[in-house]
CSV table of C-alpha atoms in Angstrom, one decimal:
chain,number,residue,atom,x,y,z
A,313,MET,CA,6.2,-10.0,-19.4
A,314,GLU,CA,9.7,-8.8,-19.7
A,315,THR,CA,11.9,-9.5,-17.7
A,316,ARG,CA,12.9,-6.0,-16.7
A,317,SER,CA,9.5,-5.3,-15.6
A,318,ILE,CA,9.7,-9.3,-13.2
A,319,ALA,CA,11.9,-7.4,-11.8
A,320,ARG,CA,10.0,-4.2,-11.1
A,321,ILE,CA,7.6,-6.8,-9.4
A,322,ALA,CA,9.8,-7.9,-7.1
A,323,LEU,CA,12.1,-5.4,-6.7
A,324,PHE,CA,8.6,-3.7,-4.9
A,325,ALA,CA,8.1,-6.8,-3.2
A,326,ALA,CA,10.7,-6.5,-1.4
A,327,ILE,CA,11.1,-2.5,-0.9
A,328,ILE,CA,7.3,-2.9,1.1
A,329,ALA,CA,8.8,-6.2,3.1
A,330,ALA,CA,12.0,-3.8,3.8
A,331,LEU,CA,9.1,-1.8,5.1
A,332,GLY,CA,8.6,-3.7,7.3
A,333,LEU,CA,11.4,-4.1,9.5
A,334,LEU,CA,10.4,-1.2,10.3
A,335,PRO,CA,9.3,-1.2,13.9
A,336,ARG,CA,5.1,-1.7,14.0
A,337,ILE,CA,2.8,1.2,16.3
A,338,ASP,CA,-0.1,-0.5,18.2
A,339,LEU,CA,-2.6,1.6,19.1
A,340,PRO,CA,-5.6,0.7,22.4
A,341,LEU,CA,-7.9,3.0,20.0
A,342,ALA,CA,-7.3,1.2,17.0
A,343,GLY,CA,-8.9,-2.4,17.6
A,344,GLY,CA,-5.4,-4.3,17.2
A,345,VAL,CA,-4.4,-3.2,13.4
A,346,PRO,CA,-1.4,-1.5,14.2
A,347,ILE,CA,0.8,1.0,11.9
A,348,THR,CA,3.5,0.5,10.4
A,349,ALA,CA,5.7,2.1,6.9
A,350,GLN,CA,4.7,-0.6,3.9
A,351,THR,CA,1.1,1.5,2.6
A,352,LEU,CA,5.0,3.2,1.3
A,353,GLY,CA,5.2,0.6,-0.8
A,354,VAL,CA,2.3,0.1,-2.1
A,355,MET,CA,1.6,3.5,-2.7
A,356,LEU,CA,5.4,3.4,-4.4
A,357,ALA,CA,4.7,0.5,-5.9
A,358,GLY,CA,1.7,2.1,-8.1
A,359,VAL,CA,1.9,5.2,-8.7
A,360,VAL,CA,6.3,4.8,-10.3
A,361,LEU,CA,5.7,0.9,-12.0
A,362,GLY,CA,2.0,1.3,-13.1
A,363,ALA,CA,-1.6,-0.2,-12.6
A,364,ARG,CA,-0.7,-4.2,-13.0
A,365,GLN,CA,2.7,-3.8,-12.6
A,366,GLY,CA,1.9,-2.5,-9.3
A,367,ALA,CA,-0.2,-4.8,-8.1
A,368,LEU,CA,1.5,-7.9,-9.0
A,369,ALA,CA,3.6,-6.8,-7.0
A,370,VAL,CA,1.5,-6.3,-4.0
A,371,LEU,CA,0.2,-9.6,-4.7
A,372,LEU,CA,3.3,-10.9,-4.5
A,373,PHE,CA,4.4,-9.7,-1.4
A,374,VAL,CA,1.0,-10.7,-0.6
A,375,PHE,CA,1.5,-14.5,-0.9
A,376,VAL,CA,4.7,-14.4,0.3
A,377,VAL,CA,3.1,-13.5,4.0
A,378,ALA,CA,0.3,-15.9,3.1
A,379,LEU,CA,3.0,-18.8,2.8
A,380,GLY,CA,4.6,-17.5,6.0
A,381,ALA,CA,7.4,-15.8,5.5
A,382,PRO,CA,7.1,-13.4,8.3
A,383,PHE,CA,7.6,-9.3,6.2
A,384,LEU,CA,4.9,-7.8,8.4
A,385,ALA,CA,5.9,-5.1,10.5
A,386,GLY,CA,6.1,-7.3,13.9
A,387,GLY,CA,7.5,-10.2,12.2
A,388,ARG,CA,4.2,-11.8,11.6
A,389,GLY,CA,2.9,-13.3,8.4
A,390,GLY,CA,1.4,-17.4,7.8
A,391,LEU,CA,-2.1,-17.9,6.8
A,392,GLY,CA,-3.9,-16.3,10.4
A,393,VAL,CA,-3.6,-12.8,9.5
A,394,PHE,CA,-5.8,-12.9,7.2
A,395,PHE,CA,-7.9,-14.1,10.1
A,396,GLY,CA,-7.4,-10.8,12.4
A,397,PRO,CA,-8.6,-7.3,12.3
A,398,SER,CA,-6.2,-5.6,10.1
A,399,ALA,CA,-6.8,-8.5,7.2
A,400,GLY,CA,-9.1,-6.0,5.4
A,401,PHE,CA,-6.2,-3.4,5.4
A,402,LEU,CA,-3.5,-6.1,4.2
A,403,VAL,CA,-5.4,-7.0,1.7
A,404,GLY,CA,-6.8,-3.7,0.3
A,405,PHE,CA,-2.8,-3.2,-0.2
A,406,ILE,CA,-3.8,-4.8,-4.0
A,407,PRO,CA,-6.1,-3.0,-5.2
A,408,GLY,CA,-4.7,-0.4,-3.7
A,409,ALA,CA,-1.8,-0.7,-4.9
A,410,PHE,CA,-3.5,-0.4,-8.7
A,411,VAL,CA,-5.8,2.4,-7.7
A,412,CYS,CA,-2.7,4.1,-7.2
A,413,GLY,CA,-0.6,3.2,-10.9
A,414,LEU,CA,-4.6,4.8,-12.5
A,415,VAL,CA,-4.3,7.7,-11.1
A,416,ALA,CA,-0.8,8.5,-11.5
A,417,ARG,CA,-2.2,7.8,-15.0
A,418,ARG,CA,-5.0,10.2,-15.1
A,419,LEU,CA,-2.7,12.5,-13.5
A,420,ALA,CA,0.0,12.2,-15.9
A,421,GLY,CA,-1.0,16.0,-16.4
A,422,LEU,CA,-1.0,17.3,-14.4
A,423,PRO,CA,2.8,17.3,-11.8
A,424,VAL,CA,4.5,14.6,-11.1
A,425,PHE,CA,5.2,15.8,-6.6
A,426,VAL,CA,0.7,16.7,-6.8
A,427,GLY,CA,-0.4,13.7,-9.8
A,428,SER,CA,0.8,11.0,-7.5
A,429,ALA,CA,0.2,12.5,-4.1
A,430,VAL,CA,-3.0,12.6,-4.7
A,431,ALA,CA,-3.4,8.7,-6.5
A,432,ALA,CA,-1.9,8.0,-3.2
A,433,VAL,CA,-3.9,9.3,-1.1
A,434,ILE,CA,-6.5,8.3,-3.2
A,435,GLY,CA,-5.6,4.7,-4.0
A,436,GLY,CA,-3.0,3.9,-0.6
A,437,VAL,CA,-5.8,5.5,1.9
A,438,ILE,CA,-9.5,6.3,0.0
A,439,VAL,CA,-9.1,2.6,-1.2
A,440,ILE,CA,-7.4,0.9,0.9
A,441,TYR,CA,-9.5,1.5,4.4
A,442,ALA,CA,-12.5,0.8,2.3
A,443,PHE,CA,-11.4,-2.7,2.2
A,444,GLY,CA,-9.9,-2.5,6.0
A,445,ILE,CA,-12.0,-0.9,7.7
A,446,PRO,CA,-15.4,-2.9,7.3
A,447,VAL,CA,-12.7,-5.7,8.8
A,448,LEU,CA,-12.1,-4.2,11.3
A,449,ALA,CA,-15.2,-3.5,12.5
A,450,TRP,CA,-15.8,-7.5,11.8
A,451,LYS,CA,-13.2,-8.7,13.6
A,452,ALA,CA,-12.7,-5.5,16.5
A,453,GLY,CA,-17.0,-5.5,17.4
A,454,MET,CA,-17.4,-2.2,16.5
A,455,THR,CA,-19.8,-0.5,14.6
A,456,LEU,CA,-19.2,0.4,10.6
A,457,VAL,CA,-18.5,4.2,11.9
A,458,GLN,CA,-16.1,3.0,15.4
A,459,ALA,CA,-14.4,1.5,13.0
A,460,ALA,CA,-14.0,4.5,10.7
A,461,ILE,CA,-12.3,6.6,13.5
A,462,ALA,CA,-10.3,4.6,15.4
A,463,SER,CA,-8.3,4.3,11.4
A,464,SER,CA,-8.5,8.4,11.6
A,465,THR,CA,-5.6,7.7,13.6
A,466,PHE,CA,-3.9,6.6,10.8
A,467,LEU,CA,-4.8,9.5,8.7
A,468,PRO,CA,-1.9,12.3,9.7
A,469,GLY,CA,0.8,8.7,9.3
A,470,ASP,CA,-0.9,8.0,5.0
A,471,MET,CA,-1.1,12.0,4.5
A,472,LEU,CA,3.2,12.4,5.7
A,473,LYS,CA,2.7,9.1,3.4
A,474,ALA,CA,0.8,10.1,0.0
A,475,ILE,CA,3.7,12.8,0.6
A,476,ALA,CA,6.8,10.9,-0.1
A,477,THR,CA,5.0,9.0,-3.0
A,478,GLY,CA,4.7,12.2,-3.9
A,479,LEU,CA,8.7,13.6,-3.2
A,480,VAL,CA,9.8,10.2,-4.3
A,481,ALA,CA,7.7,10.0,-7.4
A,482,ALA,CA,8.7,13.6,-9.1
A,483,GLY,CA,12.3,12.1,-8.0
A,484,LEU,CA,12.4,9.4,-10.2
A,485,ARG,CA,10.9,11.6,-12.5
A,486,LYS,CA,14.1,14.0,-12.1
A,487,ALA,CA,17.2,10.9,-12.3
A,488,MET,CA,15.6,8.3,-14.8
A,489,PRO,CA,13.0,8.5,-18.1
A,490,ALA,CA,9.4,7.4,-17.1
A,491,PRO,CA,9.3,3.9,-16.8
A,492,ARG,CA,6.7,1.5,-19.3
A,493,ARG,CA,3.6,1.9,-16.8
A,494,ALA,CA,1.5,-1.5,-17.9
């Protein structure tokens, strides 16, 4: 792997961590899963870096959190975060970024904004929810339907993050040549 690729992976892991500095919003309906800006970083990592490098950036972030770094919104970190109601969403970040990258590549023929926003919805919302909802149901003592309904409170914000991902990706494409995707 090139030094430039390693630097990009580390940069996006740091971006996801920095997005954790924004205050989290706790909703009583969400069973202990907060609203954070960090899924925006996950979406951007996949769309901008591509499937493999985007997933590696998120994996690096999750690994550092597991080691105890308080990089999750609200200053959380350590192995304990993998035993709470938001654990599935956190683990889902990795395949979510990977799928964002895959879909963005498949939709490369569309305008960058559209392809990136659609990729962000598929990978950054659908895939992450597919991991998060079952764990939320299990940890919070809900049925899958109850957990899905509780998670629907995140949808408006996640759609805004997908739009922001499309806007950032389109802006980056205009500002610099397309990065090599792996």
